[in-house]
Amino acid sequence: MTTNAMPNPVEVYEASVKQAQKIIRGVKPNQLSQPTPCSYWTVAGLMAHMVMAPSQLSAFLESGTSPTPGILAKESSLQAFDAATAKALTAAKAPGALAKQHKTPAGELTGAQFMMVVASDLCVHAWDLAKATGQDTKLDPKLVEGSHAVFSPFAQFGRQAGIFGPEVKVPANASAQDNFLGMTGRKP
């Protein structure tokens, strides 16, 4: 992934957050124990992961702390998500934060690249959460396209690390969203 060809990561992240907020807002309390397409998480667990993602982004941008996949936040509310997101955006706007390079389990990434990974993570998990709670699963086509481009180089690593399930084959004429979901191990 090169930062020269990359769209503005802050703008992409903000768009992904907005999409996720809408879906988190639609979760009802009686749905928190329901399963999700991420078989190891309930709705509450998935929401806790979605809160943790911006927290890990902040830590990465502020101090180079390498992300730990699968860690969950203690709180899974929209308020916790909004607070973690605000902190991540503040960290991203600090001078030089997006240019610094740090080690991750997937290799060396700049802050900008990692921000794009987190935005893509929020995009796919927005679909997971919408699917699990009976909400509209149509994702922003620009976010889908960008997320597919971000995750493609990491797909094999993601499968080996248990972050993605096995690739799901989709028809040749499948939509961009279905191709993205299949690549990340989801059944569209």
PDB file of C-alpha atoms in Angstrom:
ATOM      1  CA  MET A   1       0.000   0.000   0.000  1.00  0.00           C
ATOM      2  CA  THR A   2       1.432   3.375  -0.896  1.00  0.00           C
ATOM      3  CA  THR A   3       0.441   6.609   0.762  1.00  0.00           C
ATOM      4  CA  ASN A   4       0.761   8.512  -2.554  1.00  0.00           C
ATOM      5  CA  ALA A   5      -2.227   6.728  -4.111  1.00  0.00           C
ATOM      6  CA  MET A   6      -4.232   6.723  -0.902  1.00  0.00           C
ATOM      7  CA  PRO A   7      -7.255   8.975  -0.403  1.00  0.00           C
ATOM      8  CA  ASN A   8      -7.292  11.265   2.629  1.00  0.00           C
ATOM      9  CA  PRO A   9      -7.352   8.754   5.519  1.00  0.00           C
ATOM     10  CA  VAL A  10      -9.045  11.172   7.931  1.00  0.00           C
ATOM     11  CA  GLU A  11     -11.927  11.740   5.504  1.00  0.00           C
ATOM     12  CA  VAL A  12     -12.280   8.008   4.808  1.00  0.00           C
ATOM     13  CA  TYR A  13     -12.194   7.236   8.530  1.00  0.00           C
ATOM     14  CA  GLU A  14     -14.832   9.887   9.256  1.00  0.00           C
ATOM     15  CA  ALA A  15     -17.108   8.441   6.540  1.00  0.00           C
ATOM     16  CA  SER A  16     -16.649   4.926   7.913  1.00  0.00           C
ATOM     17  CA  VAL A  17     -17.396   6.148  11.439  1.00  0.00           C
ATOM     18  CA  LYS A  18     -20.571   7.896  10.237  1.00  0.00           C
ATOM     19  CA  GLN A  19     -21.744   4.667   8.584  1.00  0.00           C
ATOM     20  CA  ALA A  20     -20.985   2.651  11.738  1.00  0.00           C
ATOM     21  CA  GLN A  21     -22.685   5.192  14.026  1.00  0.00           C
ATOM     22  CA  LYS A  22     -25.937   4.873  12.096  1.00  0.00           C
ATOM     23  CA  ILE A  23     -25.922   1.100  12.518  1.00  0.00           C
ATOM     24  CA  ILE A  24     -24.815   1.147  16.173  1.00  0.00           C
ATOM     25  CA  ARG A  25     -27.625   3.622  16.851  1.00  0.00           C
ATOM     26  CA  GLY A  26     -30.099   1.099  15.402  1.00  0.00           C
ATOM     27  CA  VAL A  27     -29.137  -1.735  17.775  1.00  0.00           C
ATOM     28  CA  LYS A  28     -31.850  -2.532  20.311  1.00  0.00           C
ATOM     29  CA  PRO A  29     -30.972  -3.663  23.872  1.00  0.00           C
ATOM     30  CA  ASN A  30     -32.696  -7.029  23.332  1.00  0.00           C
ATOM     31  CA  GLN A  31     -30.336  -7.737  20.384  1.00  0.00           C
ATOM     32  CA  LEU A  32     -27.056  -7.566  22.336  1.00  0.00           C
ATOM     33  CA  SER A  33     -26.811 -11.321  22.929  1.00  0.00           C
ATOM     34  CA  GLN A  34     -27.617 -12.257  19.309  1.00  0.00           C
ATOM     35  CA  PRO A  35     -24.957 -13.954  17.154  1.00  0.00           C
ATOM     36  CA  THR A  36     -23.183 -12.087  14.354  1.00  0.00           C
ATOM     37  CA  PRO A  37     -21.483 -13.180  11.120  1.00  0.00           C
ATOM     38  CA  CYS A  38     -18.277 -13.055  13.236  1.00  0.00           C
ATOM     39  CA  SER A  39     -19.007 -16.387  14.915  1.00  0.00           C
ATOM     40  CA  TYR A  40     -16.887 -15.631  17.969  1.00  0.00           C
ATOM     41  CA  TRP A  41     -18.784 -12.409  18.825  1.00  0.00           C
ATOM     42  CA  THR A  42     -22.305 -11.585  19.876  1.00  0.00           C
ATOM     43  CA  VAL A  43     -23.729  -8.195  18.936  1.00  0.00           C
ATOM     44  CA  ALA A  44     -22.379  -6.782  22.226  1.00  0.00           C
ATOM     45  CA  GLY A  45     -18.942  -8.300  21.582  1.00  0.00           C
ATOM     46  CA  LEU A  46     -18.827  -6.942  18.047  1.00  0.00           C
ATOM     47  CA  MET A  47     -19.791  -3.490  19.296  1.00  0.00           C
ATOM     48  CA  ALA A  48     -17.036  -3.723  21.938  1.00  0.00           C
ATOM     49  CA  HIS A  49     -14.567  -4.537  19.144  1.00  0.00           C
ATOM     50  CA  MET A  50     -15.830  -1.580  17.151  1.00  0.00           C
ATOM     51  CA  VAL A  51     -15.165   0.661  20.184  1.00  0.00           C
ATOM     52  CA  MET A  52     -11.697  -0.842  20.644  1.00  0.00           C
ATOM     53  CA  ALA A  53     -10.637  -0.239  17.020  1.00  0.00           C
ATOM     54  CA  PRO A  54     -10.470   3.582  17.342  1.00  0.00           C
ATOM     55  CA  SER A  55      -8.805   3.170  20.754  1.00  0.00           C
ATOM     56  CA  GLN A  56      -6.082   1.066  19.150  1.00  0.00           C
ATOM     57  CA  LEU A  57      -5.792   3.625  16.361  1.00  0.00           C
ATOM     58  CA  SER A  58      -5.193   6.372  18.947  1.00  0.00           C
ATOM     59  CA  ALA A  59      -2.513   4.311  20.698  1.00  0.00           C
ATOM     60  CA  PHE A  60      -0.838   3.525  17.374  1.00  0.00           C
ATOM     61  CA  LEU A  61      -0.805   7.161  16.273  1.00  0.00           C
ATOM     62  CA  GLU A  62       0.254   8.568  19.645  1.00  0.00           C
ATOM     63  CA  SER A  63       2.933   6.076  20.684  1.00  0.00           C
ATOM     64  CA  GLY A  64       3.371   3.428  18.009  1.00  0.00           C
ATOM     65  CA  THR A  65       1.662   0.786  20.139  1.00  0.00           C
ATOM     66  CA  SER A  66       1.060  -2.224  17.928  1.00  0.00           C
ATOM     67  CA  PRO A  67      -2.584  -3.273  17.660  1.00  0.00           C
ATOM     68  CA  THR A  68      -3.710  -6.527  19.246  1.00  0.00           C
ATOM     69  CA  PRO A  69      -6.471  -8.222  17.235  1.00  0.00           C
ATOM     70  CA  GLY A  70      -9.483  -9.472  19.156  1.00  0.00           C
ATOM     71  CA  ILE A  71      -9.216  -7.218  22.224  1.00  0.00           C
ATOM     72  CA  LEU A  72     -12.572  -5.807  23.284  1.00  0.00           C
ATOM     73  CA  ALA A  73     -13.434  -2.533  24.975  1.00  0.00           C
ATOM     74  CA  LYS A  74     -15.159  -2.633  28.356  1.00  0.00           C
ATOM     75  CA  GLU A  75     -18.012  -0.514  27.017  1.00  0.00           C
ATOM     76  CA  SER A  76     -19.929  -1.078  23.807  1.00  0.00           C
ATOM     77  CA  SER A  77     -22.234   1.927  23.623  1.00  0.00           C
ATOM     78  CA  LEU A  78     -22.551   4.568  20.939  1.00  0.00           C
ATOM     79  CA  GLN A  79     -21.216   7.088  23.474  1.00  0.00           C
ATOM     80  CA  ALA A  80     -18.074   4.976  24.031  1.00  0.00           C
ATOM     81  CA  PHE A  81     -17.632   4.631  20.256  1.00  0.00           C
ATOM     82  CA  ASP A  82     -18.005   8.382  19.764  1.00  0.00           C
ATOM     83  CA  ALA A  83     -15.493   9.144  22.550  1.00  0.00           C
ATOM     84  CA  ALA A  84     -12.923   6.681  21.162  1.00  0.00           C
ATOM     85  CA  THR A  85     -13.436   8.067  17.662  1.00  0.00           C
ATOM     86  CA  ALA A  86     -12.970  11.672  18.806  1.00  0.00           C
ATOM     87  CA  LYS A  87      -9.698  10.702  20.507  1.00  0.00           C
ATOM     88  CA  ALA A  88      -8.501   8.902  17.362  1.00  0.00           C
ATOM     89  CA  LEU A  89      -9.300  11.908  15.175  1.00  0.00           C
ATOM     90  CA  THR A  90      -7.418  14.215  17.544  1.00  0.00           C
ATOM     91  CA  ALA A  91      -4.411  11.871  17.412  1.00  0.00           C
ATOM     92  CA  ALA A  92      -4.599  11.706  13.596  1.00  0.00           C
ATOM     93  CA  LYS A  93      -4.529  15.472  13.290  1.00  0.00           C
ATOM     94  CA  ALA A  94      -1.342  15.842  15.369  1.00  0.00           C
ATOM     95  CA  PRO A  95       1.600  17.006  13.236  1.00  0.00           C
ATOM     96  CA  GLY A  96       3.385  14.061  11.629  1.00  0.00           C
ATOM     97  CA  ALA A  97       1.124  11.397  13.159  1.00  0.00           C
ATOM     98  CA  LEU A  98      -0.007   9.967   9.830  1.00  0.00           C
ATOM     99  CA  ALA A  99       3.517   9.847   8.396  1.00  0.00           C
ATOM    100  CA  LYS A 100       5.169   7.939  11.254  1.00  0.00           C
ATOM    101  CA  GLN A 101       5.829   4.289  10.560  1.00  0.00           C
ATOM    102  CA  HIS A 102       5.356   1.581  13.206  1.00  0.00           C
ATOM    103  CA  LYS A 103       5.444  -2.208  13.384  1.00  0.00           C
ATOM    104  CA  THR A 104       2.187  -4.162  13.324  1.00  0.00           C
ATOM    105  CA  PRO A 105       1.449  -7.895  13.163  1.00  0.00           C
ATOM    106  CA  ALA A 106       0.943  -7.367   9.401  1.00  0.00           C
ATOM    107  CA  GLY A 107       4.253  -5.511   8.897  1.00  0.00           C
ATOM    108  CA  GLU A 108       5.365  -1.874   8.962  1.00  0.00           C
ATOM    109  CA  LEU A 109       2.576   0.648   8.402  1.00  0.00           C
ATOM    110  CA  THR A 110       2.375   4.415   8.512  1.00  0.00           C
ATOM    111  CA  GLY A 111      -0.259   6.074  10.649  1.00  0.00           C
ATOM    112  CA  ALA A 112      -2.176   6.884   7.457  1.00  0.00           C
ATOM    113  CA  GLN A 113      -2.127   3.262   6.332  1.00  0.00           C
ATOM    114  CA  PHE A 114      -3.229   1.988   9.731  1.00  0.00           C
ATOM    115  CA  MET A 115      -6.028   4.556   9.817  1.00  0.00           C
ATOM    116  CA  MET A 116      -7.238   3.156   6.485  1.00  0.00           C
ATOM    117  CA  VAL A 117      -7.110  -0.383   7.931  1.00  0.00           C
ATOM    118  CA  VAL A 118      -9.240   0.710  10.903  1.00  0.00           C
ATOM    119  CA  ALA A 119     -11.691   2.511   8.587  1.00  0.00           C
ATOM    120  CA  SER A 120     -11.965  -0.684   6.526  1.00  0.00           C
ATOM    121  CA  ASP A 121     -12.425  -2.765   9.668  1.00  0.00           C
ATOM    122  CA  LEU A 122     -15.282  -0.502  10.733  1.00  0.00           C
ATOM    123  CA  CYS A 123     -16.797  -0.797   7.253  1.00  0.00           C
ATOM    124  CA  VAL A 124     -16.929  -4.597   7.244  1.00  0.00           C
ATOM    125  CA  HIS A 125     -18.095  -4.745  10.861  1.00  0.00           C
ATOM    126  CA  ALA A 126     -20.859  -2.240  10.099  1.00  0.00           C
ATOM    127  CA  TRP A 127     -22.184  -4.856   7.669  1.00  0.00           C
ATOM    128  CA  ASP A 128     -21.792  -7.599  10.299  1.00  0.00           C
ATOM    129  CA  LEU A 129     -23.704  -5.544  12.850  1.00  0.00           C
ATOM    130  CA  ALA A 130     -26.427  -4.567  10.378  1.00  0.00           C
ATOM    131  CA  LYS A 131     -26.840  -8.194   9.280  1.00  0.00           C
ATOM    132  CA  ALA A 132     -27.041  -9.441  12.882  1.00  0.00           C
ATOM    133  CA  THR A 133     -29.637  -6.861  13.892  1.00  0.00           C
ATOM    134  CA  GLY A 134     -31.858  -6.895  10.799  1.00  0.00           C
ATOM    135  CA  GLN A 135     -30.828  -3.460   9.555  1.00  0.00           C
ATOM    136  CA  ASP A 136     -30.099  -2.345   5.998  1.00  0.00           C
ATOM    137  CA  THR A 137     -26.837  -4.036   4.961  1.00  0.00           C
ATOM    138  CA  LYS A 138     -26.113  -1.760   1.979  1.00  0.00           C
ATOM    139  CA  LEU A 139     -22.733  -0.135   2.575  1.00  0.00           C
ATOM    140  CA  ASP A 140     -21.369   3.088   1.101  1.00  0.00           C
ATOM    141  CA  PRO A 141     -19.984   1.998  -2.305  1.00  0.00           C
ATOM    142  CA  LYS A 142     -16.916   4.268  -2.005  1.00  0.00           C
ATOM    143  CA  LEU A 143     -16.080   2.782   1.401  1.00  0.00           C
ATOM    144  CA  VAL A 144     -16.535  -0.728   0.016  1.00  0.00           C
ATOM    145  CA  GLU A 145     -14.209   0.015  -2.905  1.00  0.00           C
ATOM    146  CA  GLY A 146     -11.583   1.577  -0.654  1.00  0.00           C
ATOM    147  CA  SER A 147     -11.875  -1.148   1.979  1.00  0.00           C
ATOM    148  CA  HIS A 148     -11.475  -3.843  -0.649  1.00  0.00           C
ATOM    149  CA  ALA A 149      -8.296  -2.146  -1.887  1.00  0.00           C
ATOM    150  CA  VAL A 150      -6.957  -1.820   1.674  1.00  0.00           C
ATOM    151  CA  PHE A 151      -7.718  -5.401   2.727  1.00  0.00           C
ATOM    152  CA  SER A 152      -6.722  -7.175  -0.516  1.00  0.00           C
ATOM    153  CA  PRO A 153      -2.974  -7.190   0.250  1.00  0.00           C
ATOM    154  CA  PHE A 154      -3.698  -8.439   3.787  1.00  0.00           C
ATOM    155  CA  ALA A 155      -6.373 -11.019   2.954  1.00  0.00           C
ATOM    156  CA  GLN A 156      -4.104 -14.057   3.189  1.00  0.00           C
ATOM    157  CA  PHE A 157      -2.520 -12.755   6.409  1.00  0.00           C
ATOM    158  CA  GLY A 158      -6.023 -12.092   7.752  1.00  0.00           C
ATOM    159  CA  ARG A 159      -7.109 -15.664   7.056  1.00  0.00           C
ATOM    160  CA  GLN A 160      -3.940 -17.140   8.589  1.00  0.00           C
ATOM    161  CA  ALA A 161      -4.317 -14.952  11.689  1.00  0.00           C
ATOM    162  CA  GLY A 162      -8.001 -15.854  12.078  1.00  0.00           C
ATOM    163  CA  ILE A 163      -9.076 -12.264  11.438  1.00  0.00           C
ATOM    164  CA  PHE A 164     -10.962 -13.279   8.272  1.00  0.00           C
ATOM    165  CA  GLY A 165     -12.752 -16.530   7.645  1.00  0.00           C
ATOM    166  CA  PRO A 166     -12.027 -18.604   4.544  1.00  0.00           C
ATOM    167  CA  GLU A 167     -12.779 -16.721   1.337  1.00  0.00           C
ATOM    168  CA  VAL A 168     -16.382 -17.144   0.233  1.00  0.00           C
ATOM    169  CA  LYS A 169     -16.727 -17.565  -3.526  1.00  0.00           C
ATOM    170  CA  VAL A 170     -19.268 -15.229  -5.056  1.00  0.00           C
ATOM    171  CA  PRO A 171     -20.721 -15.301  -8.594  1.00  0.00           C
ATOM    172  CA  ALA A 172     -18.676 -13.650 -11.358  1.00  0.00           C
ATOM    173  CA  ASN A 173     -21.337 -10.953 -11.684  1.00  0.00           C
ATOM    174  CA  ALA A 174     -21.478 -10.232  -7.927  1.00  0.00           C
ATOM    175  CA  SER A 175     -21.579  -6.641  -6.718  1.00  0.00           C
ATOM    176  CA  ALA A 176     -18.463  -4.905  -5.412  1.00  0.00           C
ATOM    177  CA  GLN A 177     -19.918  -5.205  -1.913  1.00  0.00           C
ATOM    178  CA  ASP A 178     -20.462  -8.961  -2.263  1.00  0.00           C
ATOM    179  CA  ASN A 179     -16.909  -9.389  -3.610  1.00  0.00           C
ATOM    180  CA  PHE A 180     -15.553  -7.462  -0.618  1.00  0.00           C
ATOM    181  CA  LEU A 181     -17.626  -9.479   1.839  1.00  0.00           C
ATOM    182  CA  GLY A 182     -16.604 -12.767   0.228  1.00  0.00           C
ATOM    183  CA  MET A 183     -12.928 -11.800   0.376  1.00  0.00           C
ATOM    184  CA  THR A 184     -13.275 -11.193   4.114  1.00  0.00           C
ATOM    185  CA  GLY A 185     -14.988 -14.541   4.700  1.00  0.00           C
ATOM    186  CA  ARG A 186     -18.577 -13.359   4.845  1.00  0.00           C
ATOM    187  CA  LYS A 187     -21.554 -14.883   3.061  1.00  0.00           C
ATOM    188  CA  PRO A 188     -23.281 -11.928   1.379  1.00  0.00           C
TER     189      PRO A 188
END
